[in-house]
Tab-separated table of C-alpha atoms in Angstrom:
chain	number	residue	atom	x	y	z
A	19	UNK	CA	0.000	0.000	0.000
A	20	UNK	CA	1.222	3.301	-1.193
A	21	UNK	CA	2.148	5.723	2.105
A	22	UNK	CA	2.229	9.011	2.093
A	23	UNK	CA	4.950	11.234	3.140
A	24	UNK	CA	4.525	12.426	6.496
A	25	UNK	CA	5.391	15.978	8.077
A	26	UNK	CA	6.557	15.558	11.971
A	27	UNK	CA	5.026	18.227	14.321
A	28	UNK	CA	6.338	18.649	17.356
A	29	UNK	CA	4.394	20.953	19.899
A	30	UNK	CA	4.172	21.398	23.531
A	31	UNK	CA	0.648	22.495	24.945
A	32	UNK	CA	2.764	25.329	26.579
A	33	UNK	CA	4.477	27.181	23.517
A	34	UNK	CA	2.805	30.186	22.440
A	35	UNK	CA	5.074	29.486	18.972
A	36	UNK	CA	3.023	25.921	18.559
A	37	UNK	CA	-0.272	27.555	18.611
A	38	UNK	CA	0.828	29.591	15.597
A	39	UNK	CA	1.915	26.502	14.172
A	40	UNK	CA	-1.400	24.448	15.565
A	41	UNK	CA	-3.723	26.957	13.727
A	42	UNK	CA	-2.534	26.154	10.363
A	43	UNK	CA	-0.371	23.200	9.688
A	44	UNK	CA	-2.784	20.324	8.886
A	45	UNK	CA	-4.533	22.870	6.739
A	46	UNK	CA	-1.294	23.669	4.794
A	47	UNK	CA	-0.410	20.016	5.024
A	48	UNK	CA	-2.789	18.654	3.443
A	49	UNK	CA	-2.873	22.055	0.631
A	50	UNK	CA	0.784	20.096	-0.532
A	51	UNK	CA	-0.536	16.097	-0.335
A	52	UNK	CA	1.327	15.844	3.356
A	53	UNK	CA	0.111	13.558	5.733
A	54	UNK	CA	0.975	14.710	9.745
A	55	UNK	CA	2.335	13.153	12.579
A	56	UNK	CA	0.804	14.709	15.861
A	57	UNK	CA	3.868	14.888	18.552
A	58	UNK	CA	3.188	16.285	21.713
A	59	UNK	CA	6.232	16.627	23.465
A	60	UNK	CA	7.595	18.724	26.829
A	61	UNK	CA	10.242	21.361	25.996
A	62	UNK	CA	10.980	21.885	29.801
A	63	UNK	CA	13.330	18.845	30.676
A	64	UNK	CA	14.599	19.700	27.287
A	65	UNK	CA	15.276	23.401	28.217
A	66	UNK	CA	16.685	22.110	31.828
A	67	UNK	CA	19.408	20.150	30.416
A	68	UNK	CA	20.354	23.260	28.591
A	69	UNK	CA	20.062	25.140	32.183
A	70	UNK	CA	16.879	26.635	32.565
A	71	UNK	CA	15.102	26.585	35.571
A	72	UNK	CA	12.002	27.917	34.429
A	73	UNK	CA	10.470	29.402	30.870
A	74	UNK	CA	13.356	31.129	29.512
A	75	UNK	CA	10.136	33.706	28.979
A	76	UNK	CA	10.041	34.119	33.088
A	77	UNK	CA	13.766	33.660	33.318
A	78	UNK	CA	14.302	36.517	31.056
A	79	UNK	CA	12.148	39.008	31.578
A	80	UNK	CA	13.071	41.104	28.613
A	81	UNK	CA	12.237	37.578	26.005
A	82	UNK	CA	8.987	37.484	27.604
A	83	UNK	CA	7.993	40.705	27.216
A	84	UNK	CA	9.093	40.699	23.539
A	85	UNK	CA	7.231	37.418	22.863
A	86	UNK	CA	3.724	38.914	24.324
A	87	UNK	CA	4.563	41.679	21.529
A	88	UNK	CA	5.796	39.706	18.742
A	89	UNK	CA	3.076	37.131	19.379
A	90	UNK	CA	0.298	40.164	19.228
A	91	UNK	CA	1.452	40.589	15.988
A	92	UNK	CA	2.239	37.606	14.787
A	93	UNK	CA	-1.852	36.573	15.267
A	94	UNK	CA	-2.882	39.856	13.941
A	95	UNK	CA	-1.115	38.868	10.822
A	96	UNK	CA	-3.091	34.912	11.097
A	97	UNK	CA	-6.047	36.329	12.131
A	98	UNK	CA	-6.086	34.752	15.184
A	99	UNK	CA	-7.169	36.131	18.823
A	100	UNK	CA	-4.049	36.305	21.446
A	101	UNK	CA	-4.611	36.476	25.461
A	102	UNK	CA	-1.777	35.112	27.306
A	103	UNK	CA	-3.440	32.488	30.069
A	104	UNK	CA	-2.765	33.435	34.136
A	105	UNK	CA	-0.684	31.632	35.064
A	106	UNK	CA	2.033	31.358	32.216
A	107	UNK	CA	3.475	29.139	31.105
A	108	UNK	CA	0.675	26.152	31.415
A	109	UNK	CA	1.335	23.214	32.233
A	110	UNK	CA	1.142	21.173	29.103
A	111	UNK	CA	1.245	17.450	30.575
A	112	UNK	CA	-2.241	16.941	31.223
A	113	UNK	CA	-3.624	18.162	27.053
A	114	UNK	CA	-0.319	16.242	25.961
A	115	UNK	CA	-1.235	13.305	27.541
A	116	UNK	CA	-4.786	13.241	25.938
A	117	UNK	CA	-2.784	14.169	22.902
A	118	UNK	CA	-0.894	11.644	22.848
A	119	UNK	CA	-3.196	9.171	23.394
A	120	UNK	CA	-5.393	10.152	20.640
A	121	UNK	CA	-2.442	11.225	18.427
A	122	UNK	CA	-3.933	8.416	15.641
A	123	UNK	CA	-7.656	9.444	15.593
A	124	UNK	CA	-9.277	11.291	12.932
A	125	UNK	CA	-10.102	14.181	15.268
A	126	UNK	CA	-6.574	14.926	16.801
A	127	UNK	CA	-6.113	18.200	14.733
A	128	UNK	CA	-9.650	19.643	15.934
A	129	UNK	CA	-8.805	18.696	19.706
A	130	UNK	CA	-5.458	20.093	19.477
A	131	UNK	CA	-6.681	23.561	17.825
A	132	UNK	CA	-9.090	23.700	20.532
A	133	UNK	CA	-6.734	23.256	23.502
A	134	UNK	CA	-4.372	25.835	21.965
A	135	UNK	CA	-7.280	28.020	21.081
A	136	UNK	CA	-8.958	27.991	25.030
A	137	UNK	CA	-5.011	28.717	26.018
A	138	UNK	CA	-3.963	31.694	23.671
A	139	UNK	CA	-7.169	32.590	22.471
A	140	UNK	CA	-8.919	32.966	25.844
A	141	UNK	CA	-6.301	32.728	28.345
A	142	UNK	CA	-8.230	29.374	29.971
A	143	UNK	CA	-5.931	26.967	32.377
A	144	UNK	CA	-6.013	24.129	30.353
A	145	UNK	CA	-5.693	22.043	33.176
A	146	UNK	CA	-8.815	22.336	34.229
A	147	UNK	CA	-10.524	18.314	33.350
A	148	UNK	CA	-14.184	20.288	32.890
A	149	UNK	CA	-12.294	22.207	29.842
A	150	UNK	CA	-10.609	19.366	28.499
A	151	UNK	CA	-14.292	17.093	28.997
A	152	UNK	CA	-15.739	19.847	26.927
A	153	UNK	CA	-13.310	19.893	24.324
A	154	UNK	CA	-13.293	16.261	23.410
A	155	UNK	CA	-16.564	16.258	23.251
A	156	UNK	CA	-16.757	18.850	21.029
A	157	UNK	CA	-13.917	17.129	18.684
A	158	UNK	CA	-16.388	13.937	18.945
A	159	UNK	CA	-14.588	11.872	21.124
A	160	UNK	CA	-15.633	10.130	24.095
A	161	UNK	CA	-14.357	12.217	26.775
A	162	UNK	CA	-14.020	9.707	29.586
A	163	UNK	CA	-12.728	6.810	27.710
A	164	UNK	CA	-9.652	9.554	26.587
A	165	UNK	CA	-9.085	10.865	30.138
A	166	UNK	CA	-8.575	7.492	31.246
A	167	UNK	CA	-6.908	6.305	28.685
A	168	UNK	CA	-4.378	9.304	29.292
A	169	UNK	CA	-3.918	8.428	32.994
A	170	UNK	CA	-2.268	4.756	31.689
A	171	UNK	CA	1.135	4.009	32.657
A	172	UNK	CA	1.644	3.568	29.094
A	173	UNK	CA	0.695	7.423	28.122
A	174	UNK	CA	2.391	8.517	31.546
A	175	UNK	CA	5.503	6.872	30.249
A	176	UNK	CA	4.893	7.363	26.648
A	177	UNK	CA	5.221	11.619	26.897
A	178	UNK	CA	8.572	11.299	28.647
A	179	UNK	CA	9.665	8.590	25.927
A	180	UNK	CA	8.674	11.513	23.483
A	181	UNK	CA	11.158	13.386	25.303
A	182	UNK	CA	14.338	11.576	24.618
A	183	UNK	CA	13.022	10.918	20.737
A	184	UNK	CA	12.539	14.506	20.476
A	185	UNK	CA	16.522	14.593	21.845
A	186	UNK	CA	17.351	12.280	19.477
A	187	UNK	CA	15.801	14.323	16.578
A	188	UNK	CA	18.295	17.326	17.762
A	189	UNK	CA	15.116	19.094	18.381
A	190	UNK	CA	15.872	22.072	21.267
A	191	UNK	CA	13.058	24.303	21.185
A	192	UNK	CA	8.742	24.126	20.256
A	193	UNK	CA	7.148	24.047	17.498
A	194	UNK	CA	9.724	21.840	15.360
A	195	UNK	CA	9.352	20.274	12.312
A	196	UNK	CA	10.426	16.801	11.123
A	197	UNK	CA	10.443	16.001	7.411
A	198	UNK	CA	10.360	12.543	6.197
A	199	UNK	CA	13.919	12.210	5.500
A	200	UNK	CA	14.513	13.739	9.113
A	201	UNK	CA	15.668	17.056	8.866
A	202	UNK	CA	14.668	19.244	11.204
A	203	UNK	CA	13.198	22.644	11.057
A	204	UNK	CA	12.539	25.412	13.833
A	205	UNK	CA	9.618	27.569	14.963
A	206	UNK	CA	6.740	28.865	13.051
A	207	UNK	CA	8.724	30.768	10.817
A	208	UNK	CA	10.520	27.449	9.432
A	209	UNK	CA	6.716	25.819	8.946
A	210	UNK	CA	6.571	26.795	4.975
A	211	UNK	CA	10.227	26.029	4.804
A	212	UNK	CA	9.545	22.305	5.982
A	213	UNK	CA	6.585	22.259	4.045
A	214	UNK	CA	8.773	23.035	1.046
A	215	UNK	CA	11.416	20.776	1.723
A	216	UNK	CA	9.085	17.815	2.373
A	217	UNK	CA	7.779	18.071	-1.207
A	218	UNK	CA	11.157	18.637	-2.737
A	219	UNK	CA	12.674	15.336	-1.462
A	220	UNK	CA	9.584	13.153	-2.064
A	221	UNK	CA	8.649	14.095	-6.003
B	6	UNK	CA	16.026	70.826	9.334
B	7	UNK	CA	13.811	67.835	8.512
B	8	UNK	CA	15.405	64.768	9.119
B	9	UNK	CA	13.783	61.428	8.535
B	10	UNK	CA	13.035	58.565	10.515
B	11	UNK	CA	15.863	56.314	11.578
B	12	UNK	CA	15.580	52.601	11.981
B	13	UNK	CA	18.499	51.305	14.607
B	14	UNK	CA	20.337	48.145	13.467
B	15	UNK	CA	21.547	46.366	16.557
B	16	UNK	CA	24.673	44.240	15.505
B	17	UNK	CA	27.090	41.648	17.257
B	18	UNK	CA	29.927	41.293	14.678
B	19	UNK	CA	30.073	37.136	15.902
B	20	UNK	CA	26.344	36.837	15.355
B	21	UNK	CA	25.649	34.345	12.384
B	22	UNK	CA	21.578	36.150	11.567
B	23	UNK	CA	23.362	39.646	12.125
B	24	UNK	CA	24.928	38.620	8.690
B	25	UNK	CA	22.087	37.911	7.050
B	26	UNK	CA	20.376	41.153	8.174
B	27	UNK	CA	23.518	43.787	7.542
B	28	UNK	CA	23.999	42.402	3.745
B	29	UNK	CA	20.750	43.698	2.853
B	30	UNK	CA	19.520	46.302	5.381
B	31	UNK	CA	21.218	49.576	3.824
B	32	UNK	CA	19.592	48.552	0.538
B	33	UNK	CA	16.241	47.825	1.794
B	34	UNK	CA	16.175	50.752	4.480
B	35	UNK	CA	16.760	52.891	1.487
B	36	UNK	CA	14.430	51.588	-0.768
B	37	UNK	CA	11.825	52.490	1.952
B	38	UNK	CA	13.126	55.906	2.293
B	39	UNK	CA	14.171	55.206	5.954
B	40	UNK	CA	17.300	56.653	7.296
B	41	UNK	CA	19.671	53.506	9.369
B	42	UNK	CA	21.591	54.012	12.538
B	43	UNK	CA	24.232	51.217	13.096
B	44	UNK	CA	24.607	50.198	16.788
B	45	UNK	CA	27.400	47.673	16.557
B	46	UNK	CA	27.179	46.218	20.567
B	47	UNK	CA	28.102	43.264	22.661
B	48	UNK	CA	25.825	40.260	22.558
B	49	UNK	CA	27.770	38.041	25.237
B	50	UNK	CA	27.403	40.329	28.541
B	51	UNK	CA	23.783	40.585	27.920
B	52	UNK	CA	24.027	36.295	27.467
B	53	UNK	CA	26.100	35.863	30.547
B	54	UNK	CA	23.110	37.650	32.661
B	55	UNK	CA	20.806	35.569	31.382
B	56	UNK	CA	23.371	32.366	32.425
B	57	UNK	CA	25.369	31.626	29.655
B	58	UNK	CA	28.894	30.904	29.638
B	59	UNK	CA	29.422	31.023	26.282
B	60	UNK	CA	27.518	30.999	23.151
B	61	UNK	CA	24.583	29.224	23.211
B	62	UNK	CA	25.490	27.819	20.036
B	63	UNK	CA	28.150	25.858	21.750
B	64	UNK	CA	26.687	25.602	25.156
B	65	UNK	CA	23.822	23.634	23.620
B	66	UNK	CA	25.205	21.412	20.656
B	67	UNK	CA	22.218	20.856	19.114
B	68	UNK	CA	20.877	24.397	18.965
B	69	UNK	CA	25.232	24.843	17.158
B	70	UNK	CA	24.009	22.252	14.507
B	71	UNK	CA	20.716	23.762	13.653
B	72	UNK	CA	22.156	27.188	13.218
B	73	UNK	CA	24.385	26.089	10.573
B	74	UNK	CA	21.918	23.823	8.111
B	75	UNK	CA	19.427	27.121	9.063
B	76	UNK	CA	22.229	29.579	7.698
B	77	UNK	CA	23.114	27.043	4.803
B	78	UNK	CA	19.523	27.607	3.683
B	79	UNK	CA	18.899	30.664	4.610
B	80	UNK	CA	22.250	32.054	2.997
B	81	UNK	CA	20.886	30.663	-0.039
B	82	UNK	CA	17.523	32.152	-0.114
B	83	UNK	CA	19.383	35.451	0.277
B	84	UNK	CA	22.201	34.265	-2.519
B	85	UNK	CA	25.176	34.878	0.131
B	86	UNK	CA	27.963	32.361	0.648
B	87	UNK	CA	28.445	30.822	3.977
B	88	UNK	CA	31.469	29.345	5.776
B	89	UNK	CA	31.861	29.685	9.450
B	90	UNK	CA	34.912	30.559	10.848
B	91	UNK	CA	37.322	28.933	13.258
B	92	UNK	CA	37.224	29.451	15.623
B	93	UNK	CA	33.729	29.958	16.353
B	94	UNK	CA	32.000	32.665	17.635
B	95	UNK	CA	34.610	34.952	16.777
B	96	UNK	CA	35.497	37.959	18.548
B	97	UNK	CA	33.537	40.532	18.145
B	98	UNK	CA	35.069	43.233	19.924
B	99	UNK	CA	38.246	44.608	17.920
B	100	UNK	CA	35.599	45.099	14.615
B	101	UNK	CA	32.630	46.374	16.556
B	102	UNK	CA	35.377	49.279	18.069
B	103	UNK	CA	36.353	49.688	14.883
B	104	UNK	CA	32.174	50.160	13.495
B	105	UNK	CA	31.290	51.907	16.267
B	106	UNK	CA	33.878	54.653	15.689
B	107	UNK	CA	32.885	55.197	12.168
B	108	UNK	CA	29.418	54.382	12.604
B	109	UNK	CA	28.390	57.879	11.227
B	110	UNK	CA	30.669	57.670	8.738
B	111	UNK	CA	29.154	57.478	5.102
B	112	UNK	CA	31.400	54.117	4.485
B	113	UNK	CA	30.040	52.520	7.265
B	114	UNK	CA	27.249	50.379	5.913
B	115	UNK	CA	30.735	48.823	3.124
B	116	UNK	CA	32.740	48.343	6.099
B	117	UNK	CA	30.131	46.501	8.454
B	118	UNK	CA	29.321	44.258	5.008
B	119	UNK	CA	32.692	43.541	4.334
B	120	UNK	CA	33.403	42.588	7.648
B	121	UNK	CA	30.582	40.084	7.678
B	122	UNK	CA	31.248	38.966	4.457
B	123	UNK	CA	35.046	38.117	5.367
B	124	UNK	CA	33.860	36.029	8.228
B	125	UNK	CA	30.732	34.569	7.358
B	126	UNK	CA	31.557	34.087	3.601
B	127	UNK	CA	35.222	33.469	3.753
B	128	UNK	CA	35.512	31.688	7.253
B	129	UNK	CA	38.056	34.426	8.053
B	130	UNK	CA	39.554	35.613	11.788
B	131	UNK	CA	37.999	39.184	12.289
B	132	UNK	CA	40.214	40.012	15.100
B	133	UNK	CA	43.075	40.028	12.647
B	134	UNK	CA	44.185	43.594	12.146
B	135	UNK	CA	45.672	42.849	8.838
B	136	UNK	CA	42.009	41.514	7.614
B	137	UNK	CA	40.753	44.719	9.562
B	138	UNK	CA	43.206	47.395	7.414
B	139	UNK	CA	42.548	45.905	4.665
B	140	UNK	CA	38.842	46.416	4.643
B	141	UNK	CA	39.209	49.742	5.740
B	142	UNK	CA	41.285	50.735	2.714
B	143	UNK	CA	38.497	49.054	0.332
B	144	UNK	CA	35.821	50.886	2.104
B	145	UNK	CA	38.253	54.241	1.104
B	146	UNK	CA	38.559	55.162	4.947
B	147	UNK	CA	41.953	55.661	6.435
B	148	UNK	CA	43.250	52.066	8.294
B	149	UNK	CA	45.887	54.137	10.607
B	150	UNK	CA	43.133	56.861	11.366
B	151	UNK	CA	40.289	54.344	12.156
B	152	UNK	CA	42.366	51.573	13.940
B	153	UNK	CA	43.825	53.913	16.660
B	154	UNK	CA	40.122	55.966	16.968
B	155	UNK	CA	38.875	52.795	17.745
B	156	UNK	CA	41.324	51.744	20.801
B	157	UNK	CA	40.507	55.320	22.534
B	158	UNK	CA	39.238	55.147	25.895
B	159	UNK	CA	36.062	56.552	24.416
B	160	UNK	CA	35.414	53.894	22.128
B	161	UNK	CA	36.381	51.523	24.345
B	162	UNK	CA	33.845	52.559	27.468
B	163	UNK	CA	31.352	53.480	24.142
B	164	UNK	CA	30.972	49.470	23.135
B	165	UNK	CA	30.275	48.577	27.200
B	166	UNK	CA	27.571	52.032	27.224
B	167	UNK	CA	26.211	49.969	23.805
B	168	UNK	CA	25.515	47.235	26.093
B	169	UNK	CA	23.506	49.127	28.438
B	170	UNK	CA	21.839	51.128	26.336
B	171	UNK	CA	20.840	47.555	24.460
B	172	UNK	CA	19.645	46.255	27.369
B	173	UNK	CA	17.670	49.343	28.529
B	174	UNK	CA	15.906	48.996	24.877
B	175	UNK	CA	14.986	45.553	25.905
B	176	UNK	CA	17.518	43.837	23.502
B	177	UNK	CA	17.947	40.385	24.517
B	178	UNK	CA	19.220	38.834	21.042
B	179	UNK	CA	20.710	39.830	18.036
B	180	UNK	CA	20.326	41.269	15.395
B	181	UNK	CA	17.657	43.392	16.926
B	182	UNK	CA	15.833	46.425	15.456
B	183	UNK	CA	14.829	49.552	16.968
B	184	UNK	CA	11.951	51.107	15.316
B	185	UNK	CA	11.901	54.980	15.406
B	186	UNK	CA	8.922	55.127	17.935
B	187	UNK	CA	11.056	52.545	20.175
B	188	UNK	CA	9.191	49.123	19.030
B	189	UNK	CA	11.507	46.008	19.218
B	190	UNK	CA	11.727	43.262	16.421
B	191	UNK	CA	14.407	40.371	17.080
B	192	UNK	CA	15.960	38.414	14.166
B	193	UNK	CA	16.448	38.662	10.452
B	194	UNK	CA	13.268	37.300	10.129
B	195	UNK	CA	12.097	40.230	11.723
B	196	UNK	CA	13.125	43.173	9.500
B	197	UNK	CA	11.093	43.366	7.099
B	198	UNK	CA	8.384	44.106	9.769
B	199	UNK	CA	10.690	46.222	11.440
B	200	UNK	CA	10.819	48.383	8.473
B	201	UNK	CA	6.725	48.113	7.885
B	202	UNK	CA	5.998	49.393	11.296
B	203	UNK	CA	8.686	52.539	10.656
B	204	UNK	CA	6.585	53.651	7.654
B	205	UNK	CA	2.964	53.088	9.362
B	206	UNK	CA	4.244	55.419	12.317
B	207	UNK	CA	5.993	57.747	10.230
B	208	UNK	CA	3.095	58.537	7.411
């Protein structure tokens, strides 16, 4: 059977960058004849290995500051609503999880958007188990089967696992981009550039 | 006297993207009718605060790796040639005396380009005063003059005041833009937003 060629993203729940990304990609993805991996991953014992102690947004002040700008217009320019959510960053284990489990279902894109639209469209704590009940209902899925099934060992296990492969990939920061001969590309900016590069090496 | 707006160019002679952005930003600048201020300043004290040791590209291998396949491509979306030199970063301070010196100089923009160029396209040692009167003399300025100007006291304590003054614009990266109503944009792929936002505030 004939396989498509599949685009790699890599997002944590947490990155304001990967809702950018989130918005658009299986859209433009499927524009070019890509199919898409969904990989949630966690940045932060990434970003601790490289020293950080917290976001490098709350470690340095000044990056944070210029992200809440940049970001303002960066979803002005994708039409897309931006409210930073209280606290910040989330924590993205609890979505990722659910992600993760659910990474192969035909709804994965619409429950991702959604999480990353209640986080940086309405500032919501996505967190919050009533939110993420709503949202997989709303992407069609069965939201206690999926909350249990994110609470297996298995899942638990399976996001830090994503961890190390995301290592392993020489991926260091969120959203990344993996094409199918396994280069790597970086941040939102890089998306059409992957996108590009995908096609080029599989026609 | 009327004098237009200025857009400040934030440079750190050993940053890779600062390449990218000085071989086109006098041309571009101009073709918008914007005036350019060049604010050659020290990326590696504003690093160390944030709790770097060194360059991130080396204190974080993978982030080292992606930098150069990123420059690869993205020196050949812009059509420039790209070696980097050894070692690596380089040191930026005996070139950014040098730029800041002349920085109202009308040869500046050749000199800052044919610095980059000799290190970023040739591989080439920019502390090397040799390299450093010989560039001069292309960009028609006088090498004796220039070279003692720039070991003054003045200049000296001037590259340090850069710093501060960066970091009391909220510079946290480079190259960084300053727009002339004081808006930040960070990175190459910045500018060309940089220089949008200049013209909406100025007409």
């Amino acid at each position: 059977m004939f396989k498509r060629p599949s685009l790699g993203f890599w997002f944590d729940f947490s990155s304001p960058y990967s809702y950018l990304s989130a918005m658009r990609i299986e859209a433009v993805a499927a524009d070019r004849g890509l199919d898409l991996t969904w990989n949630p991953f966690l940045l932060s014992p990434i970003l601790g290995k490289q020293g950080y102690r917290a976001s490098p947004y709350v470690v340095v002040p000044d990056k944070g500051r210029y992200m809440r700008a940049d970001m303002m217009r960066q979803c002005e320019i994708a039409g897309l609503s931006f409210r930073l959510p209280d606290p910040f960053p989330q924590n993205p284990i609890p979505a990722g999880r659910v992600a993760l489990a659910a990474r192969k279902e035909p709804w994965i894109g619409r429950f991702v958007r959604s999480v990353f639209h209640a986080e940086f469209a309405e500032g919501r704590d996505i967190t919050d188990q009533g939110l993420l009940t709503d949202l997989l209902q709303q992407a069609g899925a069965d939201p206690a089967l999926w909350l249990a099934r994110a609470e297996t060992m298995d899942i638990k296990i399976g996001l830090r696992v994503a961890v190390t492969e995301a290592e392993h990939l020489g991926i260091f920061g969120a959203p990344s981009f993996i094409t199918p001969d396994g280069e790597l590309f970086w941040g939102n900016d890089r998306l059409d550039e992957a996108l590009d590069w995908s096609l080029r090496i599989t026609h």
